PDB file of C-alpha atoms in Angstrom:
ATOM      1  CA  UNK A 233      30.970  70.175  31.150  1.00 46.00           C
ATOM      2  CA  UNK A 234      29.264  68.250  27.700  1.00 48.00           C
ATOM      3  CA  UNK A 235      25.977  67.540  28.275  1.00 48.00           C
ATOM      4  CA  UNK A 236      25.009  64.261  26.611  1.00 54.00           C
ATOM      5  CA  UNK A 237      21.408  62.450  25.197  1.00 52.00           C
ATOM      6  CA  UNK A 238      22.496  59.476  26.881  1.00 49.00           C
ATOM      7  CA  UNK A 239      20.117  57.658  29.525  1.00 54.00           C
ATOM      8  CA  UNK A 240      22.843  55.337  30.834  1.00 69.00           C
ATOM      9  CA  UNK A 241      26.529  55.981  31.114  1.00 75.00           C
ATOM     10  CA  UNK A 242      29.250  53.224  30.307  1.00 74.00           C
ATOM     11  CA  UNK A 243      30.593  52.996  34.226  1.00 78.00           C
ATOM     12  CA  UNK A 244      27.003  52.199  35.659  1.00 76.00           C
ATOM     13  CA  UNK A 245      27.610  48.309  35.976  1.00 79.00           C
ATOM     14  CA  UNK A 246      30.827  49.550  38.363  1.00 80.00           C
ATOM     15  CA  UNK A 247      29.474  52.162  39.854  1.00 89.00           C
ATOM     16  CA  UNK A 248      29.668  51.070  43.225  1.00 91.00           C
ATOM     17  CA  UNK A 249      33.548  50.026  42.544  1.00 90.00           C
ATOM     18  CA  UNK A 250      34.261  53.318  41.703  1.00 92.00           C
ATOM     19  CA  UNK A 251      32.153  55.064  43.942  1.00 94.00           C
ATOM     20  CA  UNK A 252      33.720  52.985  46.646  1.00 94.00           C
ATOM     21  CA  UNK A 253      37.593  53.948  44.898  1.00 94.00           C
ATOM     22  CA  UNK A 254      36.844  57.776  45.319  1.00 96.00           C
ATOM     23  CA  UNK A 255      36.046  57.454  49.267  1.00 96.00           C
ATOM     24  CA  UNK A 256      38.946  55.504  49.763  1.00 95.00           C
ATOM     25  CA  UNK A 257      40.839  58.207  47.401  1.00 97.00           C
ATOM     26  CA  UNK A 258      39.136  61.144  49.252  1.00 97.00           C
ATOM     27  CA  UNK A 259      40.156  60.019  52.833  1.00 97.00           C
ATOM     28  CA  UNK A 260      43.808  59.574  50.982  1.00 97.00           C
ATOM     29  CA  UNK A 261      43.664  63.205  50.265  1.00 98.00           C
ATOM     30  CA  UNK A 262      42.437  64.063  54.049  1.00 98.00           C
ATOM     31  CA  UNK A 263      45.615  61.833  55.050  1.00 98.00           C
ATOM     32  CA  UNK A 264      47.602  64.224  53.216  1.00 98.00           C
ATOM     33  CA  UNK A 265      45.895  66.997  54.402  1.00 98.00           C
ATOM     34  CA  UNK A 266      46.852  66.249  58.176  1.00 98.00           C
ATOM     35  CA  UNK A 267      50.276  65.116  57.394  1.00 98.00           C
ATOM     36  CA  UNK A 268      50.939  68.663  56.213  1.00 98.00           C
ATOM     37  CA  UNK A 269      48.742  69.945  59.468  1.00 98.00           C
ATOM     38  CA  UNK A 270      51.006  67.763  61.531  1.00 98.00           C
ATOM     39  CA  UNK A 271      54.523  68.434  59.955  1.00 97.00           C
ATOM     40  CA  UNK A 272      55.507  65.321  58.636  1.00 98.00           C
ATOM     41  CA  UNK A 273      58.581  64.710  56.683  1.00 98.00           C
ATOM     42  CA  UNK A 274      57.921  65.884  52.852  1.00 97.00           C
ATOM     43  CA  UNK A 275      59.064  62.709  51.224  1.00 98.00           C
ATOM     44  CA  UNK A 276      56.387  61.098  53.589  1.00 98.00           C
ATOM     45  CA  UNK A 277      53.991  63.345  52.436  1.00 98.00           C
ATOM     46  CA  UNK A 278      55.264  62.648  48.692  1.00 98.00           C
ATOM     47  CA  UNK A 279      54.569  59.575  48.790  1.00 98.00           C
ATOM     48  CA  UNK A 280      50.967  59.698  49.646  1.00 98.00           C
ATOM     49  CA  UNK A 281      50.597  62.280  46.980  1.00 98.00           C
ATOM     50  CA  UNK A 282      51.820  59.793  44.957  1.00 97.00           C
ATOM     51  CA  UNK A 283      49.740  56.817  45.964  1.00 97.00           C
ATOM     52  CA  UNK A 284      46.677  59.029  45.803  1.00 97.00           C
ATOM     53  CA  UNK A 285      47.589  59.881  41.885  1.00 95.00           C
ATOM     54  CA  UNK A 286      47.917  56.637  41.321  1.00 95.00           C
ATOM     55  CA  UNK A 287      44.547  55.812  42.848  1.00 95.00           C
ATOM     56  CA  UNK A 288      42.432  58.971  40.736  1.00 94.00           C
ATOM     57  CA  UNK A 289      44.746  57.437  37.408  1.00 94.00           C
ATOM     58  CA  UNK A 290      42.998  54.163  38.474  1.00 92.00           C
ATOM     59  CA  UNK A 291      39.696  55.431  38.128  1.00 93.00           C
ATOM     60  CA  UNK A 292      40.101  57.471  35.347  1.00 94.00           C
ATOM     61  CA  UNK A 293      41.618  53.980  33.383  1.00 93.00           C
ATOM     62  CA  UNK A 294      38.360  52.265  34.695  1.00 92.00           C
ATOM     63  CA  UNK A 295      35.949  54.990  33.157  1.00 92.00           C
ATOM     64  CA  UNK A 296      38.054  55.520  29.879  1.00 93.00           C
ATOM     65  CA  UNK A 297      37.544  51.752  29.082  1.00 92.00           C
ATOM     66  CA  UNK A 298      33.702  51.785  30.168  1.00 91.00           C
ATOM     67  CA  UNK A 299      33.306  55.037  28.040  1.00 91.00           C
ATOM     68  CA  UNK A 300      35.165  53.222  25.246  1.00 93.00           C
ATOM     69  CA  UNK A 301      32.857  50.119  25.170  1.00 92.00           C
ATOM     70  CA  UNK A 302      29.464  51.564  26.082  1.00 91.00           C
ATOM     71  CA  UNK A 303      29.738  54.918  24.666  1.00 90.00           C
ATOM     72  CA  UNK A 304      32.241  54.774  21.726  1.00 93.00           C
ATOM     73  CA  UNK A 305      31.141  51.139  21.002  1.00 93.00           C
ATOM     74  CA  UNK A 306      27.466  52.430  20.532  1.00 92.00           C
ATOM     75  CA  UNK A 307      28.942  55.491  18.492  1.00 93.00           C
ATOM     76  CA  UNK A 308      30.410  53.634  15.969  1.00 94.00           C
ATOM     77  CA  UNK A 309      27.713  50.944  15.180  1.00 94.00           C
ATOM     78  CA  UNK A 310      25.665  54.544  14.640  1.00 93.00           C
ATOM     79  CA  UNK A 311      28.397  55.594  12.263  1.00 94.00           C
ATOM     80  CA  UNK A 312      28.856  58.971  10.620  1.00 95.00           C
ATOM     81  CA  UNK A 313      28.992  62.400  12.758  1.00 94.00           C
ATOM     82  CA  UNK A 314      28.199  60.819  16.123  1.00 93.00           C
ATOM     83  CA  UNK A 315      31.107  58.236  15.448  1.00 94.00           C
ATOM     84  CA  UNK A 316      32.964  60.912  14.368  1.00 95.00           C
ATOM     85  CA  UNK A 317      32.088  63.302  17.533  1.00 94.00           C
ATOM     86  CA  UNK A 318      32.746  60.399  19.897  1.00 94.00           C
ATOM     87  CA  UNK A 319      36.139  59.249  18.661  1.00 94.00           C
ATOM     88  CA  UNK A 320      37.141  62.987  19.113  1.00 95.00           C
ATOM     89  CA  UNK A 321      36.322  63.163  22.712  1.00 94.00           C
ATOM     90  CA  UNK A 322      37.547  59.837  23.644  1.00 94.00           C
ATOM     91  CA  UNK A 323      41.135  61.108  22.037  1.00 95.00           C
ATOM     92  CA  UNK A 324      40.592  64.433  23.501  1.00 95.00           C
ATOM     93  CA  UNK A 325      40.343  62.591  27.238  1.00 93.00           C
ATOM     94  CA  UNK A 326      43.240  60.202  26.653  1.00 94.00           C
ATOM     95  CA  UNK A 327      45.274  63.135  25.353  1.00 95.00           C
ATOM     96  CA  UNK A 328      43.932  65.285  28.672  1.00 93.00           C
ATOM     97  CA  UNK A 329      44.940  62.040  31.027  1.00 90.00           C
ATOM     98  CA  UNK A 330      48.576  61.698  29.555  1.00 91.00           C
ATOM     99  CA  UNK A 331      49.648  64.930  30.099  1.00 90.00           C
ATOM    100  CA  UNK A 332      48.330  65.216  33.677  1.00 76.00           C
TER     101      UNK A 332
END
């Protein structure tokens, strides 16, 4: 993991949202869980896999575009390297959440 200088992070303003987003994801993924336990029929099963994807992509879309305008916002009115740096890892992410 990057550490980073920053005091505040992009997503704090929806914090709770999210927060709230990954406990409804997480019991999701317990749902799953005891659907295998139980035996249910896979293309039950395959489609809560696929509703809880579609929940984490959710979040993921939510942080992106607070990391893009708190983080990368900031970044560029700085200019130079840390512009540089921050466009990187913002492509870098989006380039990570396209292939997954």
């Amino acid at each position: 993991m990057m550490e980073h200088n920053a005091t505040t992070h992009g997503y704090v303003g929806n914090k709770d949202a999210l927060v709230k987003r990954l406990r409804r994801t997480e019991g999701q993924v317990r749902g799953i869980q005891r659907m295998v336990e139980e035996d249910t029929y896979c293309m039950d099963i395959l489609t809560q896999v696929s509703a809880t994807t579609k929940a984490l992509e959710s979040v993921a879309l939510l942080l992106l575009e607070d990391h893009l305008s708190h983080c990368v916002a900031d970044a560029t009115r700085q200019g130079g390297a840390v512009a540089d740096e921050k466009i990187r890892e913002v492509s870098a992410a989006i380039a990570r959440l396209v292939r997954s």
